[in-house]
Tab-separated table of C-alpha atoms in Angstrom:
chain	number	residue	atom	x	y	z
A	292	MET	CA	127.780	86.911	10.841
A	293	ALA	CA	127.145	90.759	11.498
A	294	THR	CA	130.520	90.977	13.113
A	295	GLU	CA	132.602	89.582	10.568
A	296	THR	CA	130.623	91.821	8.004
A	297	LEU	CA	131.310	94.910	10.576
A	298	ILE	CA	135.142	93.871	10.694
A	299	ARG	CA	135.643	93.411	6.831
A	300	GLU	CA	133.838	96.939	6.304
A	301	GLU	CA	136.598	98.542	8.848
A	302	GLU	CA	139.536	97.091	6.542
A	303	LEU	CA	138.351	98.207	3.871
A	304	ALA	CA	138.107	101.316	5.308
A	305	HIS	CA	141.435	101.067	7.029
A	306	GLU	CA	142.868	100.249	3.209
A	307	HIS	CA	141.101	103.117	1.425
A	308	ALA	CA	142.594	105.733	4.327
A	309	LEU	CA	145.806	104.372	3.570
A	310	ASP	CA	145.545	105.393	0.426
A	311	ALA	CA	144.332	109.015	1.318
A	312	PRO	CA	146.258	112.197	2.500
A	313	PRO	CA	147.900	111.926	5.919
A	314	ALA	CA	145.067	114.414	7.631
A	315	HIS	CA	142.265	112.633	6.521
A	316	ARG	CA	143.458	109.260	7.430
A	317	SER	CA	144.231	110.434	11.055
A	318	ARG	CA	140.962	111.409	11.456
A	319	PHE	CA	139.242	108.160	9.440
A	320	SER	CA	141.565	106.319	12.077
A	321	LEU	CA	139.898	107.241	15.150
A	322	LYS	CA	136.582	107.590	13.553
A	323	SER	CA	137.101	103.726	13.028
A	324	SER	CA	138.470	103.127	16.030
A	325	LEU	CA	135.470	104.852	17.828
A	326	ILE	CA	133.299	102.861	16.035
A	327	ALA	CA	135.320	99.656	16.643
A	328	ALA	CA	134.738	100.239	20.225
A	329	GLY	CA	131.192	101.136	19.966
A	330	ILE	CA	130.318	97.927	18.416
A	331	LEU	CA	132.664	95.722	20.226
A	332	ALA	CA	130.908	97.451	23.722
A	333	LEU	CA	126.852	96.478	22.651
A	334	VAL	CA	128.603	93.241	21.427
A	335	ALA	CA	129.827	92.469	25.071
A	336	VAL	CA	126.378	94.136	26.253
A	337	GLY	CA	124.334	91.738	23.724
A	338	ALA	CA	126.242	89.057	24.622
A	339	ALA	CA	125.975	90.069	28.796
A	340	TYR	CA	122.435	90.283	28.557
A	341	TYR	CA	122.115	86.558	26.223
A	342	ALA	CA	124.032	85.370	29.247
A	343	ARG	CA	121.944	86.519	32.217
A	344	SER	CA	118.779	85.797	30.394
A	345	LEU	CA	119.865	82.185	29.922
A	346	ASN	CA	120.533	82.542	33.973
A	347	TYR	CA	117.753	84.813	35.356
A	348	GLU	CA	113.776	84.501	34.678
A	349	SER	CA	112.339	88.126	35.565
A	350	THR	CA	108.859	89.827	34.345
A	351	ASP	CA	107.074	93.225	35.068
A	352	ASN	CA	103.792	91.513	36.007
A	353	ALA	CA	103.881	91.394	39.371
A	354	SER	CA	103.119	92.710	42.471
A	355	PHE	CA	102.616	92.491	46.343
A	356	GLU	CA	99.959	90.748	48.127
A	357	GLY	CA	99.067	90.168	51.957
A	358	ASN	CA	96.323	89.780	54.539
A	359	VAL	CA	93.670	92.005	54.113
A	360	ILE	CA	91.440	91.654	57.658
A	361	GLN	CA	88.208	93.321	58.013
A	362	VAL	CA	88.047	93.929	61.825
A	363	SER	CA	84.244	93.120	62.724
A	364	PRO	CA	83.103	92.915	66.260
A	365	ARG	CA	81.289	90.093	67.473
A	366	VAL	CA	78.602	91.601	69.418
A	367	ALA	CA	76.413	94.539	68.836
A	368	GLY	CA	75.990	97.802	70.515
A	369	GLN	CA	77.649	101.502	71.022
A	370	VAL	CA	80.742	101.973	70.607
A	371	ALA	CA	82.440	103.475	73.713
A	372	LYS	CA	86.158	104.293	72.567
A	373	VAL	CA	88.415	104.044	69.511
A	374	TYR	CA	92.176	103.601	69.900
A	375	VAL	CA	93.460	103.893	66.218
A	376	GLN	CA	93.634	106.119	63.349
A	377	ASP	CA	94.049	105.943	59.688
A	378	ASN	CA	97.275	104.285	58.495
A	379	GLN	CA	98.456	103.788	61.913
A	380	HIS	CA	100.691	100.802	62.780
A	381	VAL	CA	99.100	98.204	65.547
A	382	ASN	CA	100.819	95.143	67.045
A	383	LYS	CA	99.150	91.872	67.350
A	384	GLY	CA	96.662	91.628	70.523
A	385	ASP	CA	96.387	96.144	70.655
A	386	LEU	CA	93.088	97.102	71.197
A	387	LEU	CA	91.278	98.818	68.436
A	388	VAL	CA	88.020	99.491	69.319
A	389	GLU	CA	85.714	98.949	72.893
A	390	ILE	CA	81.989	98.719	72.561
A	391	ASP	CA	79.928	99.994	75.885
A	392	PRO	CA	79.891	97.024	78.039
A	393	ALA	CA	76.715	98.021	80.363
A	394	ASP	CA	74.020	95.443	78.944
A	395	TYR	CA	76.533	92.614	78.690
A	396	ASP	CA	77.932	93.321	82.354
A	397	VAL	CA	73.865	93.243	83.402
A	398	ARG	CA	73.515	89.775	81.642
A	399	LEU	CA	76.430	88.036	83.230
A	400	ALA	CA	75.256	88.923	86.746
A	401	GLU	CA	72.062	87.658	85.920
A	402	ALA	CA	73.733	84.938	84.743
A	403	GLN	CA	75.963	84.537	87.492
A	404	ALA	CA	72.897	84.512	90.055
A	405	ARG	CA	71.201	81.944	87.704
A	406	LEU	CA	74.188	80.040	88.728
A	407	THR	CA	74.646	80.267	92.063
A	408	SER	CA	70.979	79.464	92.619
A	409	SER	CA	71.783	76.586	90.702
A	410	ILE	CA	74.631	75.516	92.261
A	411	ALA	CA	72.378	75.832	95.583
A	412	LYS	CA	69.718	73.291	94.264
A	413	ALA	CA	72.219	70.803	92.806
A	414	GLY	CA	74.213	70.645	96.957
A	415	GLY	CA	70.329	70.768	98.226
A	416	ALA	CA	69.383	67.639	95.931
A	417	ASP	CA	72.463	65.892	96.602
A	418	THR	CA	72.009	66.166	100.197
A	419	SER	CA	68.251	65.071	99.940
A	420	ILE	CA	70.012	61.573	98.017
A	421	ALA	CA	72.071	61.587	101.125
A	422	LEU	CA	69.236	61.104	103.894
A	423	THR	CA	66.817	59.598	101.855
A	424	THR	CA	69.651	56.708	101.188
A	425	ALA	CA	70.062	56.733	104.899
A	426	ILE	CA	66.614	56.634	106.069
A	427	THR	CA	65.702	54.258	103.795
A	428	ARG	CA	68.162	51.837	105.159
A	429	ALA	CA	67.345	52.282	108.177
A	430	THR	CA	63.454	51.596	107.382
A	431	LEU	CA	64.296	48.962	105.517
A	432	ALA	CA	66.386	47.257	108.521
A	433	GLN	CA	63.660	48.359	110.846
A	434	ALA	CA	60.731	47.180	108.926
A	435	ASP	CA	62.891	43.644	107.767
A	436	ALA	CA	63.166	43.026	111.566
A	437	GLY	CA	60.007	43.783	112.757
A	438	ALA	CA	58.517	41.252	110.532
A	439	GLY	CA	61.000	38.262	110.684
A	440	ALA	CA	59.628	39.205	114.543
A	441	ALA	CA	56.295	39.302	114.214
A	442	ARG	CA	56.683	35.698	112.226
A	443	ASN	CA	58.549	34.351	115.117
A	444	GLN	CA	56.186	35.238	117.235
A	445	VAL	CA	53.615	33.461	115.008
A	446	ASP	CA	55.559	30.293	114.719
A	447	VAL	CA	55.566	30.168	118.536
A	448	LEU	CA	52.076	30.509	118.826
A	449	ARG	CA	51.340	28.317	116.002
A	450	ALA	CA	53.528	25.663	117.952
A	451	ARG	CA	51.843	26.262	121.306
A	452	LEU	CA	48.409	25.867	119.774
A	453	GLN	CA	49.111	22.534	118.465
A	454	GLN	CA	51.075	21.882	122.109
A	455	GLU	CA	47.390	22.820	122.966
A	456	ASP	CA	45.467	21.102	120.615
A	457	ALA	CA	47.082	18.020	121.652
A	458	GLY	CA	46.318	18.935	125.582
A	459	ILE	CA	42.964	19.329	124.640
A	460	ASN	CA	42.400	15.948	122.573
A	461	ALA	CA	44.146	14.396	125.554
A	462	ALA	CA	41.399	15.960	127.908
A	463	ARG	CA	39.140	15.097	125.752
A	464	ALA	CA	40.215	11.871	126.179
A	465	GLN	CA	40.367	11.080	129.686
A	466	PHE	CA	37.164	13.173	130.061
A	467	GLU	CA	35.961	10.131	128.047
A	468	LEU	CA	37.544	7.549	129.695
A	469	TYR	CA	36.162	9.223	132.745
A	470	GLU	CA	32.545	9.418	131.537
A	471	ALA	CA	32.792	5.879	131.123
A	472	ARG	CA	34.363	4.499	133.905
A	473	ARG	CA	31.408	6.711	135.667
A	474	THR	CA	28.659	5.267	133.527
A	475	ALA	CA	30.094	2.399	133.883
A	476	SER	CA	30.321	2.880	138.215
A	477	ALA	CA	26.916	3.978	138.084
A	478	ALA	CA	25.785	0.831	136.793
A	479	GLU	CA	27.380	-1.479	139.126
A	480	ALA	CA	26.450	0.723	141.846
A	481	GLU	CA	22.649	0.716	140.184
A	482	ARG	CA	23.300	-2.849	140.533
A	483	ALA	CA	24.639	-3.431	143.732
A	484	ALA	CA	21.876	-0.961	145.259
A	485	GLY	CA	19.206	-3.911	143.700
A	486	ASP	CA	21.168	-6.649	145.128
A	487	ALA	CA	21.686	-5.480	148.519
A	488	ALA	CA	17.794	-4.242	148.427
A	489	ARG	CA	16.442	-8.238	147.034
A	490	TYR	CA	18.902	-9.255	149.810
A	491	GLN	CA	17.451	-7.467	152.268
A	492	THR	CA	13.821	-8.801	150.695
A	493	LEU	CA	15.230	-12.434	151.078
A	494	TYR	CA	17.207	-11.784	154.378
A	495	GLN	CA	13.612	-10.491	155.904
A	496	LYS	CA	12.333	-13.487	154.883
A	497	ASP	CA	14.817	-15.302	155.971
A	498	GLU	CA	16.008	-16.934	153.302
A	499	VAL	CA	19.598	-15.428	153.008
A	500	SER	CA	22.371	-15.916	155.569
A	501	LYS	CA	23.152	-12.274	157.041
A	502	GLN	CA	26.681	-12.708	156.303
A	503	MET	CA	25.232	-12.492	152.541
A	504	LEU	CA	22.937	-9.265	153.492
A	505	ASP	CA	26.196	-7.721	154.834
A	506	ARG	CA	27.969	-8.381	152.342
A	507	ALA	CA	25.559	-6.765	149.246
A	508	VAL	CA	25.240	-3.590	151.330
A	509	SER	CA	28.873	-3.403	151.650
A	510	GLU	CA	29.241	-3.768	147.440
A	511	ALA	CA	26.800	-2.110	147.454
A	512	ARG	CA	28.106	1.163	149.108
A	513	ALA	CA	31.613	0.403	147.330
A	514	THR	CA	29.600	0.653	144.473
A	515	ALA	CA	27.955	4.087	145.311
A	516	ALA	CA	31.660	4.978	146.543
A	517	ASN	CA	32.774	4.283	143.246
A	518	SER	CA	30.149	5.966	141.390
A	519	ASP	CA	30.774	9.566	142.872
A	520	ALA	CA	34.028	9.122	142.578
A	521	ALA	CA	33.621	8.414	138.480
A	522	SER	CA	31.220	11.547	138.337
A	523	ARG	CA	33.730	13.774	140.563
A	524	ALA	CA	36.703	12.460	137.625
A	525	VAL	CA	34.379	13.201	135.530
A	526	ALA	CA	34.123	16.613	136.518
A	527	ALA	CA	37.494	17.187	136.820
A	528	ALA	CA	38.225	16.408	133.390
A	529	LYS	CA	35.952	18.180	132.007
A	530	ALA	CA	36.879	20.860	134.150
A	531	GLN	CA	39.971	20.842	132.722
A	532	LEU	CA	39.342	20.067	129.126
A	533	ALA	CA	37.162	23.189	129.216
A	534	GLN	CA	40.417	25.165	131.110
A	535	ALA	CA	42.350	23.817	127.658
A	536	THR	CA	39.891	24.630	125.078
A	537	ALA	CA	39.794	28.175	126.896
A	538	GLY	CA	43.309	28.221	126.733
A	539	ARG	CA	43.463	27.311	122.736
A	540	GLN	CA	40.852	29.816	122.093
A	541	SER	CA	43.100	32.604	123.574
A	542	LEU	CA	46.009	31.281	121.845
A	543	ALA	CA	44.103	31.063	118.659
A	544	ALA	CA	43.194	34.890	119.526
A	545	GLY	CA	47.246	35.768	119.681
A	546	LEU	CA	47.863	34.052	116.814
A	547	GLN	CA	45.510	36.007	114.616
A	548	GLN	CA	46.671	38.872	116.290
A	549	GLY	CA	50.206	37.170	115.741
A	550	GLU	CA	49.180	36.869	112.116
A	551	ASN	CA	48.037	40.459	111.699
A	552	GLN	CA	51.256	42.115	112.825
A	553	VAL	CA	52.897	39.932	110.494
A	554	ARG	CA	50.613	40.978	107.585
A	555	GLN	CA	51.177	44.804	108.968
A	556	ALA	CA	55.278	44.060	108.926
A	557	GLU	CA	55.127	43.011	106.330
A	558	GLY	CA	53.186	45.723	104.266
A	559	ARG	CA	55.596	47.640	106.150
A	560	LEU	CA	58.493	45.737	104.574
A	561	SER	CA	57.375	46.495	101.354
A	562	GLU	CA	57.264	50.057	101.843
A	563	ALA	CA	60.371	50.022	102.850
A	564	GLU	CA	61.560	47.650	100.168
A	565	ALA	CA	59.601	50.376	97.698
A	566	ALA	CA	61.949	53.066	99.287
A	567	PRO	CA	65.138	52.670	96.854
A	568	GLN	CA	62.391	53.917	94.299
A	569	GLN	CA	62.105	57.452	96.168
A	570	VAL	CA	65.925	57.393	96.372
A	571	GLN	CA	65.913	56.691	92.462
A	572	LEU	CA	63.793	59.545	92.120
A	573	LYS	CA	65.834	61.773	94.169
A	574	ARG	CA	68.796	60.639	92.147
A	575	ALA	CA	67.253	61.515	89.122
A	576	ASP	CA	65.625	64.963	90.846
A	577	ALA	CA	69.187	65.803	91.528
A	578	ALA	CA	70.583	64.718	87.470
A	579	VAL	CA	68.078	67.367	86.499
A	580	GLU	CA	69.619	70.059	89.363
A	581	ARG	CA	72.921	69.055	87.679
A	582	ALA	CA	72.288	69.305	84.260
A	583	ARG	CA	70.608	72.813	85.180
A	584	LEU	CA	74.035	73.579	86.633
A	585	SER	CA	76.091	72.945	83.762
A	586	GLU	CA	73.486	74.971	81.660
A	587	ALA	CA	74.012	77.951	84.420
A	588	GLU	CA	77.724	77.830	83.793
A	589	ALA	CA	77.560	77.448	80.442
A	590	ALA	CA	75.262	80.341	80.541
A	591	VAL	CA	78.257	82.159	82.879
A	592	GLN	CA	80.396	81.437	80.028
A	593	ALA	CA	78.569	82.625	77.021
A	594	ALA	CA	77.814	86.016	78.887
A	595	SER	CA	81.429	86.505	79.616
A	596	LEU	CA	82.754	85.831	76.394
A	597	SER	CA	80.339	88.034	75.138
A	598	ARG	CA	81.343	90.277	77.684
A	599	SER	CA	85.084	89.798	76.560
A	600	TYR	CA	83.929	90.918	72.849
A	601	THR	CA	82.717	94.093	73.516
A	602	ARG	CA	86.923	94.589	73.383
A	603	VAL	CA	87.918	94.433	69.653
A	604	TYR	CA	91.649	93.522	69.408
A	605	ALA	CA	94.484	93.382	66.465
A	606	THR	CA	94.171	89.737	65.534
A	607	GLU	CA	98.206	90.619	63.584
A	608	SER	CA	100.248	93.521	63.074
A	609	GLY	CA	99.731	95.778	60.278
A	610	TYR	CA	98.364	99.202	59.177
A	611	ILE	CA	94.760	100.379	59.963
A	612	THR	CA	93.214	101.124	56.371
A	613	ARG	CA	90.064	102.462	55.762
A	614	LYS	CA	88.629	102.843	59.032
A	615	SER	CA	84.778	103.528	59.440
A	616	VAL	CA	83.751	103.776	62.887
A	617	GLU	CA	83.362	106.992	65.351
A	618	VAL	CA	82.204	106.769	68.930
A	619	GLY	CA	78.985	107.213	69.367
A	620	ASN	CA	78.538	104.424	66.537
A	621	PHE	CA	76.121	101.431	66.916
A	622	VAL	CA	77.410	98.468	65.640
A	623	GLY	CA	76.345	95.147	64.793
A	624	ALA	CA	77.854	91.996	64.883
A	625	GLY	CA	79.976	91.325	62.040
A	626	GLN	CA	79.769	95.019	60.661
A	627	ALA	CA	83.098	95.908	59.385
A	628	LEU	CA	84.737	98.585	61.427
A	629	MET	CA	88.316	98.796	59.542
A	630	ALA	CA	90.669	97.003	57.555
A	631	LEU	CA	93.759	95.866	58.418
A	632	VAL	CA	96.941	95.406	56.664
A	633	SER	CA	99.068	92.732	57.712
A	634	ASP	CA	102.870	93.484	58.194
A	635	HIS	CA	103.341	89.974	56.693
A	636	TYR	CA	103.203	90.131	52.533
A	637	TRP	CA	104.059	88.000	49.502
A	638	VAL	CA	104.736	88.750	46.150
A	639	VAL	CA	102.505	87.101	43.483
A	640	ALA	CA	104.756	87.421	40.065
A	641	ASN	CA	102.799	86.646	36.748
A	642	PHE	CA	105.331	84.726	34.707
A	643	LYS	CA	104.741	83.944	30.956
A	644	GLU	CA	104.108	79.843	30.697
A	645	THR	CA	107.247	79.715	28.247
A	646	GLN	CA	109.394	80.966	31.162
A	647	LEU	CA	108.207	78.307	33.695
A	648	THR	CA	110.500	75.615	31.964
A	649	ARG	CA	113.207	75.878	34.650
A	650	ILE	CA	111.785	77.679	37.091
A	651	ARG	CA	111.228	75.533	40.758
A	652	PRO	CA	109.871	76.139	44.338
A	653	GLY	CA	113.102	77.110	46.628
A	654	GLN	CA	115.092	78.568	43.700
A	655	LEU	CA	116.577	82.214	44.491
A	656	VAL	CA	115.104	85.168	43.524
A	657	VAL	CA	115.465	89.501	43.640
A	658	VAL	CA	112.435	91.438	43.645
A	659	LYS	CA	113.006	95.293	42.944
A	660	VAL	CA	110.188	97.453	43.909
A	661	ASP	CA	109.117	99.877	41.163
A	662	ALA	CA	108.805	102.954	44.155
A	663	TYR	CA	112.277	102.376	45.412
A	664	PRO	CA	114.584	102.104	42.832
A	665	ASN	CA	117.533	101.637	44.880
A	666	LEU	CA	115.643	98.502	47.018
A	667	SER	CA	115.876	95.157	46.493
A	668	LEU	CA	114.507	92.540	48.790
A	669	LYS	CA	116.238	88.438	48.714
A	670	ALA	CA	113.107	85.980	48.060
A	671	LYS	CA	112.465	82.792	46.758
A	672	VAL	CA	109.685	80.724	44.917
A	673	ASP	CA	107.325	79.538	46.921
A	674	SER	CA	104.797	77.536	44.804
A	675	ILE	CA	103.414	77.593	41.737
A	676	GLN	CA	99.793	78.052	40.912
A	677	SER	CA	98.568	74.925	39.354
A	678	GLY	CA	96.817	76.803	36.682
A	679	THR	CA	96.904	80.277	34.260
A	680	GLY	CA	95.368	83.463	35.983
A	681	ALA	CA	92.834	83.707	33.263
A	682	ARG	CA	91.203	80.442	33.496
A	683	PHE	CA	90.412	81.357	37.498
A	684	SER	CA	89.034	85.196	36.004
A	685	MET	CA	85.231	85.987	36.994
A	686	MET	CA	84.728	85.234	33.015
A	687	PRO	CA	87.455	82.903	31.434
A	688	ALA	CA	88.658	82.354	27.734
A	689	GLU	CA	85.235	80.310	26.133
A	690	ASN	CA	88.300	78.745	23.336
A	691	ALA	CA	85.692	75.749	21.909
A	692	THR	CA	84.495	78.414	19.678
A	693	GLY	CA	86.152	78.054	16.109
A	694	ASN	CA	88.206	81.142	16.348
A	695	PHE	CA	90.832	80.107	18.581
A	696	VAL	CA	93.614	82.456	18.322
A	697	LYS	CA	96.852	80.914	20.643
A	698	VAL	CA	97.928	83.444	22.864
A	699	VAL	CA	100.921	83.159	25.407
A	700	GLN	CA	99.126	82.893	28.800
A	701	ARG	CA	100.559	83.831	32.627
A	702	VAL	CA	100.808	81.753	35.427
A	703	PRO	CA	100.636	82.987	38.904
A	704	VAL	CA	103.961	82.125	41.180
A	705	LYS	CA	104.114	82.625	44.607
A	706	ILE	CA	107.423	83.931	45.677
A	707	VAL	CA	108.634	85.074	50.118
A	708	LEU	CA	110.449	87.164	51.044
A	709	LEU	CA	113.326	85.706	53.128
A	710	GLN	CA	114.263	89.245	54.643
A	711	THR	CA	111.967	91.919	56.128
A	712	PRO	CA	112.528	95.099	54.362
A	713	PRO	CA	113.598	98.357	56.362
A	714	VAL	CA	110.855	100.524	58.178
A	715	GLU	CA	111.527	103.417	56.432
A	716	TYR	CA	109.987	102.247	53.397
A	717	ARG	CA	106.235	101.286	53.217
A	718	LEU	CA	105.254	98.638	51.320
A	719	GLY	CA	102.097	97.094	50.866
A	720	PRO	CA	99.496	95.016	48.753
A	721	GLY	CA	99.143	96.052	45.059
A	722	MET	CA	102.617	97.882	44.797
A	723	SER	CA	104.584	97.078	41.532
A	724	VAL	CA	108.001	94.944	42.073
A	725	GLU	CA	109.864	93.227	39.106
A	726	PRO	CA	110.915	89.725	40.493
A	727	GLU	CA	113.885	88.321	39.187
A	728	VAL	CA	114.356	84.430	39.515
A	729	ASP	CA	117.703	82.853	39.185
A	730	VAL	CA	117.354	79.602	37.639
A	731	ARG	CA	120.754	77.981	37.216
């Protein structure tokens, strides 16, 4: 509508100029042409800006962000060397600060000495287990064999004692038999002697014949001889019985001694059977020594780590800032020595929430740096924060007071660079930029 009004005014001016004198009409025509050209240029610029606003979203509320790493030692000590200065660029792994390692060298040497002692003790414990096991097996085998031999000997003595008991019983029975025969023979001899005496008396009285007397005398002599033989047999049987009894007593004494040997051998066997417990004790001692060895190894590792922590290295590439350490300072573990601003940085752009309608992760972005107007960097949208910036502030606004006034909020959008800036441009966290997101 405004354009049509301007064109109508230009036509009326042109008609008015036709009625004017020629000179005045020429000046008026040039002026009108310039005005028309200016108007057309403004319209073109406005149309281009409007068309561009439909395809791009931008904001001047944006800045670089990056990792600012506080460099701190992990151990305490006196600073021996400082290898960097403020605003110096370092690469990942460069040595920054060195703490005097003398105390940690001593601790490491002590830990290594204890480790050497633990290794020796653990080896001795293992050797003791092997030696005790071998001795135990030999002692157990020997005690078992001795107990078996003693039991066999006792069994033999018991068998022989049974045989001797049988022999004694036989000798006693024979003795009793011979004793009975001797008694009978003595009685027979006594009777025969009496008969011979009576026959002698009767013969003298001539009451019996000489033949009967001789027969009586012969029978008396024969029975006397039998009685003497029976007495000698009894004596022999008695001697044999005494010998068998003495032999049994000797065997009984041997059996008792053998039983004592069996008990002794079984006692040694019991002791030998208890020897595996000694092996278990040795194994327990060895386990304790191995635990001490592991503890000593861990102590050496800890001392070695503490020794390595005396050298502080750069964890990332970047620039040194806020250096507060000098040679000779005594620093504690965790004390901030300097800050390391990483070379890796990104852009945080706080877009109005009304600008987020078409912004999506992955869209291309052109980042212009306020400090370097001629520098433009290619980037892309990485992510959009879930929540406005004001919501995560120290004192977020409370809209439940009854005096709510709607304010357009801003939402942080993370933008990552797709190209490394030239080295001659010093960029860092906090520097202002103006990102332009292609939302087509």
